[in-house]
Amino acid sequence: MSGISYRLYHHPFDAPSRRVRLALAEKNVTCDFVIEKPWAPSAEFLALNPAAEVPVLVCEEAKERETVCDAQAICEFLEETQDAPTLLGKDPLARAEVRRLVAWFDCKFYNEVTAFLVGEKAFKRLQGTGEPDSLRIRSGCANIRGHLDYIVWLAERRNWLAGDQITLADLAAGAHLSLIDYMGDVPWNDHPLAKEWYARLKSRPAFRGLLGDHVAGFLPPRHYADLDF
Amino acid sequence: MSGISYRLYHHPFDAPSRRVRLALAEKNVTCDFVIEKPWAPSAEFLALNPAAEVPVLVCEEAKERETVCDAQAICEFLEETQDAPTLLGKDPLARAEVRRLVAWFDCKFYNEVTAFLVGEKAFKRLQGTGEPDSLRIRSGCANIRGHLDYIVWLAERRNWLAGDQITLADLAAGAHLSLIDYMGDVPWNDHPLAKEWYARLKSRPAFRGLLGDHVAGFLPPRHYADLDF
């Protein structure tokens, strides 16, 4: 699909947006990026996605313009239209395992960790919807431990989270964890195998864009972009 | 994939479970069904899905047993392993549109409607977690109107929600709406085009299983299983 230009509407503090940015980079797709505030969507953005959610991928070729909404729909679309490397695998059962883990991080991890930590610490301030709720922050900090234990359990059995090769499962997990790491809230040292997996992920060229993110008013901890954290 | 036997762990009040039941029926896959209470999971069920969520599909062949967790992962797995009819379509952009709408209903519709109405009216009683919150029920009843308007908008432009053919988008929408209809809370008569689309969906043989659902203590309204509602 050469001759097509891609534009991604995203937000740096949105984990599904981060997964799509990682997938685009792993697949070497050149893309323009537009930061959109989904809580205050422009009329132009609402016309692209009536759900008012990021990420949205716009594909333009000559005078044709097509829009793909929803992070997983975009990832599956990239898988179906871009050549290797595959980020889903070939075998249907292996692909199902990747999709299970993507849903694990986008639903379960999001509801139990990301919504508490990024929701309270970042989005409330960005949206001007009040002070962070310390009880919810404490819940997020408690809940992340079980998820890091699960990553350790997977990392003891597999090279990457879903199997031998890197897949969307690693990108989904890395998207959420990189955000929590930006907030300084990942207890890496209590979970060395999870840290080792994340260090491998973080050192990939595809990860560079995320490590360069800086949102005004939010300073990441020094180790955020450090490959030897 | 003949010689394989399928077993689905599901709950009749879980919309993603309903989508998978519809997909299995549309694809003529013979399957056993086991009702599981995900809020009080058996040890056997937790071993199948550490996320403790329904639906879970177990595939057995000779002495091999494989497990697929997460509704969309199961639907994609069925798409990849079962022959026609396709429930996703062939063209990558058309498939992306189906997946966008599935996410619309499973995330947006769920958060704005299903969680309020089914959550308050059914799950609170099933789980013994208190009385329904009338404010939340009123929110769900208000929010469903915008979603029915959106279904009308789609039905004015397309034969089925995502295009010419029935797809997972219709099954996802029908799964949620059939649940809300079981609660008696769909204002069908204010949205005749949405009603016409749902009547077509409801009259398909694949829908029969859902219309036969009866959960002890919850009586559906008379029109629930009526094809001329």
XYZ file of N, CA, C and O in Angstrom, chain A residues 88-223:
544
model
N 0.849 -10.495 15.246
C -0.217 -11.362 15.770
C 0.166 -12.837 15.714
O -0.404 -13.648 16.434
N 1.110 -13.165 14.844
C 1.442 -14.575 14.654
C 0.588 -15.173 13.554
O -0.239 -14.485 12.946
N 0.815 -16.463 13.279
C 0.147 -17.106 12.145
C -0.942 -18.070 12.599
O -2.007 -18.149 12.011
N -0.664 -18.850 13.642
C -1.599 -19.875 14.080
C -2.802 -19.244 14.804
O -2.630 -18.363 15.659
N -4.028 -19.684 14.454
C -5.222 -19.097 15.075
C -5.205 -19.119 16.607
O -5.625 -18.159 17.250
N -4.702 -20.204 17.208
C -4.657 -20.252 18.676
C -3.643 -19.265 19.235
O -3.876 -18.628 20.262
N -2.505 -19.124 18.545
C -1.500 -18.159 18.977
C -2.049 -16.739 18.844
O -1.833 -15.881 19.709
N -2.770 -16.478 17.761
C -3.370 -15.157 17.552
C -4.421 -14.878 18.632
O -4.549 -13.749 19.123
N -5.161 -15.926 19.018
C -6.166 -15.752 20.076
C -5.490 -15.392 21.401
O -6.006 -14.578 22.174
N -4.334 -15.996 21.653
C -3.611 -15.701 22.891
C -3.124 -14.238 22.892
O -3.185 -13.552 23.917
N -2.653 -13.762 21.755
C -2.240 -12.354 21.654
C -3.436 -11.450 21.948
O -3.359 -10.511 22.753
N -4.569 -11.752 21.308
C -5.759 -10.892 21.491
C -6.282 -10.953 22.927
O -6.775 -9.966 23.453
N -6.187 -12.138 23.570
C -6.587 -12.239 24.975
C -5.751 -11.285 25.832
O -6.283 -10.559 26.677
N -4.454 -11.271 25.600
C -3.582 -10.437 26.428
C -3.773 -8.951 26.116
O -3.686 -8.110 27.014
N -4.027 -8.614 24.861
C -4.319 -7.211 24.532
C -5.557 -6.764 25.317
O -5.574 -5.699 25.944
N -6.608 -7.616 25.311
C -7.826 -7.269 26.057
C -7.527 -7.216 27.557
O -8.060 -6.364 28.282
N -6.672 -8.109 28.057
C -6.280 -8.089 29.473
C -5.753 -6.704 29.857
O -6.158 -6.115 30.854
N -4.832 -6.189 29.054
C -4.230 -4.898 29.414
C -5.180 -3.733 29.130
O -5.294 -2.819 29.951
N -5.887 -3.771 28.025
C -6.751 -2.632 27.701
C -8.004 -2.582 28.564
O -8.586 -1.507 28.731
N -8.440 -3.711 29.099
C -9.647 -3.702 29.944
C -9.272 -3.861 31.410
O -9.434 -2.958 32.212
N -8.713 -5.032 31.756
C -8.463 -5.352 33.166
C -7.388 -4.433 33.771
O -7.613 -3.786 34.790
N -6.233 -4.365 33.128
C -5.165 -3.504 33.644
C -5.630 -2.047 33.647
O -5.387 -1.298 34.592
N -6.320 -1.632 32.583
C -6.817 -0.257 32.525
C -7.730 0.031 33.715
O -7.550 1.016 34.431
N -8.721 -0.841 33.933
C -9.702 -0.596 35.005
C -9.087 -0.661 36.388
O -9.548 0.008 37.305
N -8.055 -1.491 36.555
C -7.499 -1.717 37.891
C -6.274 -0.857 38.192
O -5.916 -0.673 39.352
N -5.614 -0.355 37.140
C -4.370 0.390 37.363
C -4.371 1.746 36.642
O -4.318 2.804 37.267
N -4.427 1.706 35.316
C -4.256 2.931 34.525
C -5.310 3.985 34.868
O -4.983 5.176 35.022
N -6.574 3.564 34.971
C -7.638 4.533 35.272
C -7.375 5.218 36.611
O -7.618 6.414 36.766
N -6.857 4.460 37.580
C -6.572 5.031 38.895
C -5.370 5.975 38.845
O -5.426 7.080 39.347
N -4.273 5.510 38.261
C -3.037 6.287 38.373
C -2.973 7.411 37.341
O -2.765 8.572 37.696
N -3.158 7.089 36.080
C -3.099 8.132 35.046
C -4.369 8.982 35.103
O -4.320 10.201 34.927
N -5.491 8.323 35.373
C -6.743 9.070 35.492
C -6.662 10.127 36.578
O -6.967 11.303 36.353
N -6.206 9.740 37.761
C -6.160 10.678 38.892
C -5.034 11.697 38.760
O -5.216 12.875 39.006
N -3.837 11.206 38.382
C -2.673 12.102 38.411
C -2.588 13.015 37.200
O -2.079 14.131 37.287
N -3.045 12.520 36.031
C -2.847 13.310 34.814
C -4.158 13.863 34.266
O -4.307 15.073 34.094
N -5.122 12.995 33.994
C -6.304 13.479 33.277
C -7.138 14.464 34.097
O -7.699 15.398 33.555
N -7.196 14.257 35.422
C -7.949 15.226 36.223
C -7.356 16.621 36.084
O -8.085 17.604 36.006
N -6.029 16.702 36.072
C -5.396 18.021 35.952
C -5.567 18.570 34.541
O -5.898 19.737 34.351
N -5.345 17.702 33.537
C -5.483 18.152 32.146
C -6.907 18.645 31.874
O -7.120 19.612 31.150
N -7.880 17.944 32.466
C -9.283 18.272 32.189
C -9.861 19.273 33.175
O -10.987 19.733 32.990
N -9.082 19.589 34.227
C -9.588 20.511 35.238
C -10.787 19.969 35.986
O -11.748 20.688 36.256
N -10.733 18.662 36.315
C -11.887 18.058 36.994
C -11.571 17.690 38.453
O -12.065 16.694 38.955
N -10.751 18.516 39.089
C -10.566 18.326 40.530
C -9.214 17.761 40.915
O -8.340 17.515 40.076
N -9.059 17.572 42.222
C -7.809 17.079 42.793
C -7.744 15.562 42.694
O -8.777 14.894 42.725
N -6.534 15.004 42.593
C -6.404 13.537 42.601
C -6.959 12.954 43.900
O -6.812 13.557 44.963
N -7.592 11.811 43.794
C -8.168 11.101 44.940
C -7.113 10.118 45.442
O -6.775 9.153 44.754
N -6.583 10.374 46.653
C -5.444 9.574 47.124
C -5.827 8.102 47.351
O -4.996 7.209 47.224
N -7.100 7.871 47.662
C -7.545 6.492 47.869
C -7.470 5.713 46.551
O -7.043 4.545 46.514
N -7.872 6.369 45.468
C -7.829 5.718 44.165
C -6.382 5.513 43.710
O -6.044 4.488 43.128
N -5.521 6.477 44.024
C -4.100 6.314 43.673
C -3.517 5.124 44.438
O -2.793 4.297 43.867
N -3.892 5.025 45.721
C -3.391 3.887 46.497
C -3.891 2.547 45.935
O -3.172 1.563 45.913
N -5.152 2.532 45.475
C -5.689 1.309 44.861
C -4.873 0.925 43.628
O -4.509 -0.236 43.444
N -4.583 1.912 42.779
C -3.796 1.630 41.571
C -2.428 1.069 41.915
O -1.953 0.114 41.293
N -1.794 1.673 42.939
C -0.452 1.221 43.345
C -0.493 -0.192 43.925
O 0.471 -0.952 43.790
N -1.600 -0.538 44.577
C -1.730 -1.907 45.111
C -2.010 -2.878 43.967
O -1.406 -3.956 43.883
N -2.905 -2.492 43.070
C -3.330 -3.406 42.006
C -2.230 -3.737 41.002
O -2.222 -4.820 40.415
N -1.301 -2.801 40.780
C -0.287 -3.046 39.746
C 0.581 -4.249 40.119
O 1.107 -4.947 39.235
N 0.705 -4.524 41.414
C 1.581 -5.618 41.841
C 1.120 -6.978 41.318
O 1.925 -7.779 40.854
N -0.181 -7.220 41.364
C -0.707 -8.476 40.838
C -0.451 -8.601 39.341
O -0.141 -9.691 38.835
N -0.565 -7.485 38.639
C -0.321 -7.521 37.190
C 1.156 -7.751 36.873
O 1.488 -8.460 35.925
N 2.045 -7.151 37.674
C 3.480 -7.396 37.452
C 3.815 -8.855 37.773
O 4.637 -9.477 37.079
N 3.157 -9.410 38.796
C 3.347 -10.837 39.086
C 2.920 -11.683 37.879
O 3.566 -12.687 37.554
N 1.823 -11.274 37.244
C 1.342 -12.040 36.084
C 2.335 -11.935 34.919
O 2.599 -12.913 34.225
N 2.908 -10.748 34.728
C 3.929 -10.590 33.682
C 5.135 -11.479 33.999
O 5.693 -12.124 33.105
N 5.526 -11.533 35.265
C 6.635 -12.411 35.663
C 6.282 -13.867 35.347
O 7.087 -14.617 34.776
N 5.068 -14.275 35.700
C 4.612 -15.647 35.438
C 4.720 -15.964 33.949
O 5.187 -17.033 33.554
N 4.284 -15.020 33.107
C 4.380 -15.222 31.651
C 5.841 -15.237 31.204
O 6.249 -16.078 30.390
N 6.640 -14.316 31.756
C 8.040 -14.188 31.326
C 8.872 -15.397 31.739
O 9.895 -15.705 31.119
N 8.439 -16.105 32.777
C 9.135 -17.335 33.177
C 8.905 -18.459 32.162
O 9.674 -19.410 32.090
N 7.812 -18.361 31.417
C 7.411 -19.443 30.512
C 7.640 -19.129 29.047
O 7.636 -20.034 28.201
N 7.796 -17.847 28.722
C 7.857 -17.434 27.321
C 8.916 -16.362 27.137
O 9.182 -15.584 28.051
N 9.411 -16.261 25.910
C 10.400 -15.254 25.571
C 9.762 -13.866 25.585
O 10.284 -12.921 26.172
N 8.617 -13.738 24.921
C 7.801 -12.517 25.002
C 6.456 -12.909 25.632
O 6.202 -14.106 25.865
N 5.591 -11.946 25.883
C 4.407 -12.259 26.710
C 3.492 -13.320 26.124
O 2.900 -14.111 26.853
N 3.357 -13.343 24.782
C 2.431 -14.312 24.188
C 3.139 -15.504 23.564
O 2.486 -16.438 23.104
N 4.468 -15.502 23.525
C 5.184 -16.617 22.907
C 6.607 -16.252 22.539
O 7.222 -15.390 23.166
N 7.123 -16.893 21.480
C 8.517 -16.698 21.093
C 8.807 -15.312 20.539
O 9.907 -14.779 20.709
N 7.827 -14.773 19.807
C 8.054 -13.509 19.115
C 7.351 -12.348 19.805
O 6.353 -12.547 20.494
N 7.834 -11.143 19.571
C 7.164 -9.960 20.067
C 5.835 -9.806 19.322
O 5.758 -10.077 18.123
N 4.788 -9.446 20.057
C 3.459 -9.299 19.447
C 2.759 -8.069 20.028
O 3.298 -7.367 20.899
N 1.530 -7.875 19.569
C 0.698 -6.796 20.093
C 0.484 -6.928 21.602
O 0.205 -5.932 22.275
N 0.606 -8.139 22.145
C 0.462 -8.317 23.598
C 1.546 -7.539 24.330
O 1.271 -6.849 25.326
N 2.801 -7.631 23.857
C 3.894 -6.871 24.475
C 3.670 -5.375 24.294
O 3.919 -4.580 25.211
N 3.191 -4.993 23.101
C 2.992 -3.567 22.846
C 1.859 -3.017 23.727
O 1.954 -1.891 24.223
N 0.804 -3.817 23.923
C -0.300 -3.368 24.786
C 0.187 -3.202 26.220
O -0.078 -2.184 26.881
N 0.911 -4.205 26.718
C 1.428 -4.133 28.088
C 2.416 -2.978 28.221
O 2.362 -2.200 29.187
N 3.311 -2.853 27.243
C 4.316 -1.784 27.277
C 3.684 -0.402 27.195
O 4.171 0.555 27.803
N 2.586 -0.294 26.445
C 1.894 0.993 26.323
C 1.387 1.447 27.693
O 1.615 2.589 28.114
N 0.719 0.538 28.402
C 0.195 0.900 29.727
C 1.335 1.126 30.715
O 1.350 2.113 31.455
N 2.315 0.211 30.730
C 3.376 0.329 31.733
C 4.246 1.557 31.499
O 4.726 2.172 32.451
N 4.445 1.936 30.230
C 5.253 3.133 29.964
C 4.551 4.378 30.515
O 5.204 5.323 30.980
N 3.229 4.361 30.483
C 2.467 5.486 31.033
C 2.579 5.534 32.552
O 2.776 6.601 33.149
N 2.442 4.368 33.176
C 2.546 4.311 34.644
C 3.979 4.666 35.059
O 4.205 5.308 36.085
N 4.930 4.256 34.213
C 6.335 4.571 34.491
C 6.574 6.081 34.375
O 7.380 6.649 35.119
N 5.878 6.724 33.453
C 5.970 8.192 33.302
C 5.507 8.868 34.597
O 6.012 9.916 34.973
N 4.533 8.229 35.269
C 4.046 8.767 36.548
C 4.967 8.352 37.703
O 4.766 8.781 38.841
N 5.954 7.471 37.397
C 6.898 7.037 38.430
C 6.342 5.979 39.367
O 6.829 5.824 40.490
N 5.333 5.232 38.928
C 4.616 4.346 39.844
C 4.785 2.854 39.579
O 3.952 2.061 40.032
N 5.832 2.447 38.844
C 6.016 1.007 38.632
C 7.088 0.494 39.595
O 8.231 0.945 39.523
N 6.732 -0.424 40.501
C 7.736 -0.963 41.445
C 8.605 -2.015 40.755
O 8.546 -3.204 41.073
N 9.435 -1.546 39.805
C 10.238 -2.461 38.991
C 11.115 -3.379 39.821
O 11.258 -4.570 39.521
N 11.736 -2.805 40.854
C 12.760 -3.589 41.569
C 12.190 -4.760 42.354
O 12.912 -5.683 42.706
N 10.886 -4.739 42.603
C 10.261 -5.887 43.268
C 9.893 -6.987 42.274
O 9.422 -8.058 42.682
N 10.063 -6.714 40.980
C 9.651 -7.673 39.946
C 10.727 -7.742 38.861
O 10.510 -7.284 37.730
N 11.915 -8.298 39.210
C 13.058 -8.239 38.295
C 12.791 -8.845 36.916
O 13.275 -8.319 35.913
N 12.015 -9.928 36.840
C 11.777 -10.534 35.523
C 10.901 -9.638 34.651
O 11.064 -9.583 33.433
N 9.958 -8.938 35.281
C 9.130 -7.989 34.530
C 10.001 -6.829 34.055
O 9.866 -6.345 32.927
N 10.924 -6.413 34.924
C 11.842 -5.331 34.561
C 12.731 -5.737 33.390
O 12.951 -4.943 32.463
N 13.177 -6.983 33.413
C 14.047 -7.463 32.326
C 13.284 -7.480 31.006
O 13.785 -7.047 29.968
N 12.012 -7.964 31.044
C 11.180 -7.952 29.842
C 10.974 -6.517 29.344
O 11.117 -6.227 28.157
N 10.664 -5.598 30.255
C 10.397 -4.216 29.860
C 11.656 -3.544 29.318
O 11.585 -2.753 28.368
N 12.808 -3.878 29.887
C 14.064 -3.294 29.394
C 14.315 -3.711 27.949
O 14.760 -2.911 27.120
N 14.010 -4.990 27.639
C 14.172 -5.443 26.243
C 13.233 -4.698 25.312
O 13.594 -4.309 24.206
N 11.982 -4.506 25.772
C 10.976 -3.816 24.960
C 11.379 -2.357 24.746
O 11.332 -1.824 23.627
N 11.802 -1.733 25.838
C 12.128 -0.308 25.838
C 13.335 0.012 24.946
O 13.464 1.126 24.438
N 14.210 -0.977 24.771
C 15.420 -0.717 23.985
C 15.181 -0.890 22.489
O 16.087 -0.665 21.685
N 13.980 -1.280 22.093
C 13.696 -1.411 20.666
C 13.540 -0.023 20.037
O 12.975 0.883 20.645
N 14.017 0.120 18.788
C 13.897 1.430 18.124
C 12.448 1.942 18.111
O 12.208 3.148 18.226
N 11.484 1.023 17.998
C 10.076 1.439 17.938
C 9.633 2.186 19.190
O 8.649 2.926 19.167
N 10.353 1.988 20.293
C 9.945 2.584 21.574
C 10.399 4.040 21.723
O 9.938 4.757 22.600
N 11.341 4.449 20.814
C 11.946 5.773 20.999
C 10.945 6.918 21.062
O 11.079 7.838 21.856
N 9.931 6.851 20.179
C 8.938 7.931 20.139
C 8.271 8.127 21.491
O 8.114 9.259 21.964
N 7.905 7.018 22.139
C 7.239 7.103 23.445
C 8.159 7.694 24.502
O 7.716 8.462 25.355
N 9.440 7.323 24.431
C 10.370 7.795 25.464
C 10.653 9.281 25.305
O 11.140 9.926 26.234
N 10.349 9.825 24.127
C 10.530 11.255 23.892
C 9.327 12.087 24.294
O 9.380 13.316 24.260
N 8.239 11.447 24.676
C 7.026 12.192 25.063
C 7.268 13.084 26.267
O 7.809 12.629 27.285
N 6.863 14.326 26.137
C 6.847 15.205 27.303
C 5.575 16.031 27.248
O 5.377 16.793 26.318
N 4.723 15.843 28.229
C 3.488 16.621 28.276
C 3.722 17.788 29.222
O 4.199 17.599 30.348
N 3.412 19.011 28.735
C 3.658 20.222 29.524
C 3.027 20.092 30.903
O 1.866 19.702 31.038
N 3.836 20.389 31.929
C 3.315 20.343 33.298
C 3.514 19.000 33.972
O 3.250 18.853 35.159
N 3.949 18.032 33.197
C 4.180 16.695 33.765
C 5.605 16.261 33.439
O 5.902 15.962 32.289
N 6.453 16.250 34.442
C 7.841 15.870 34.222
C 7.989 14.382 34.546
O 7.668 13.959 35.664
N 8.461 13.579 33.582
C 8.648 12.161 33.926
C 9.865 12.001 34.838
O 10.742 12.854 34.850
N 9.940 10.896 35.610
C 11.128 10.675 36.441
C 12.344 10.447 35.545
O 12.201 10.105 34.371
N 13.530 10.632 36.085
C 14.754 10.546 35.271
C 14.908 9.206 34.583
O 15.460 9.118 33.493
N 14.464 8.132 35.240
C 14.687 6.802 34.656
C 13.748 6.514 33.492
O 13.923 5.527 32.778
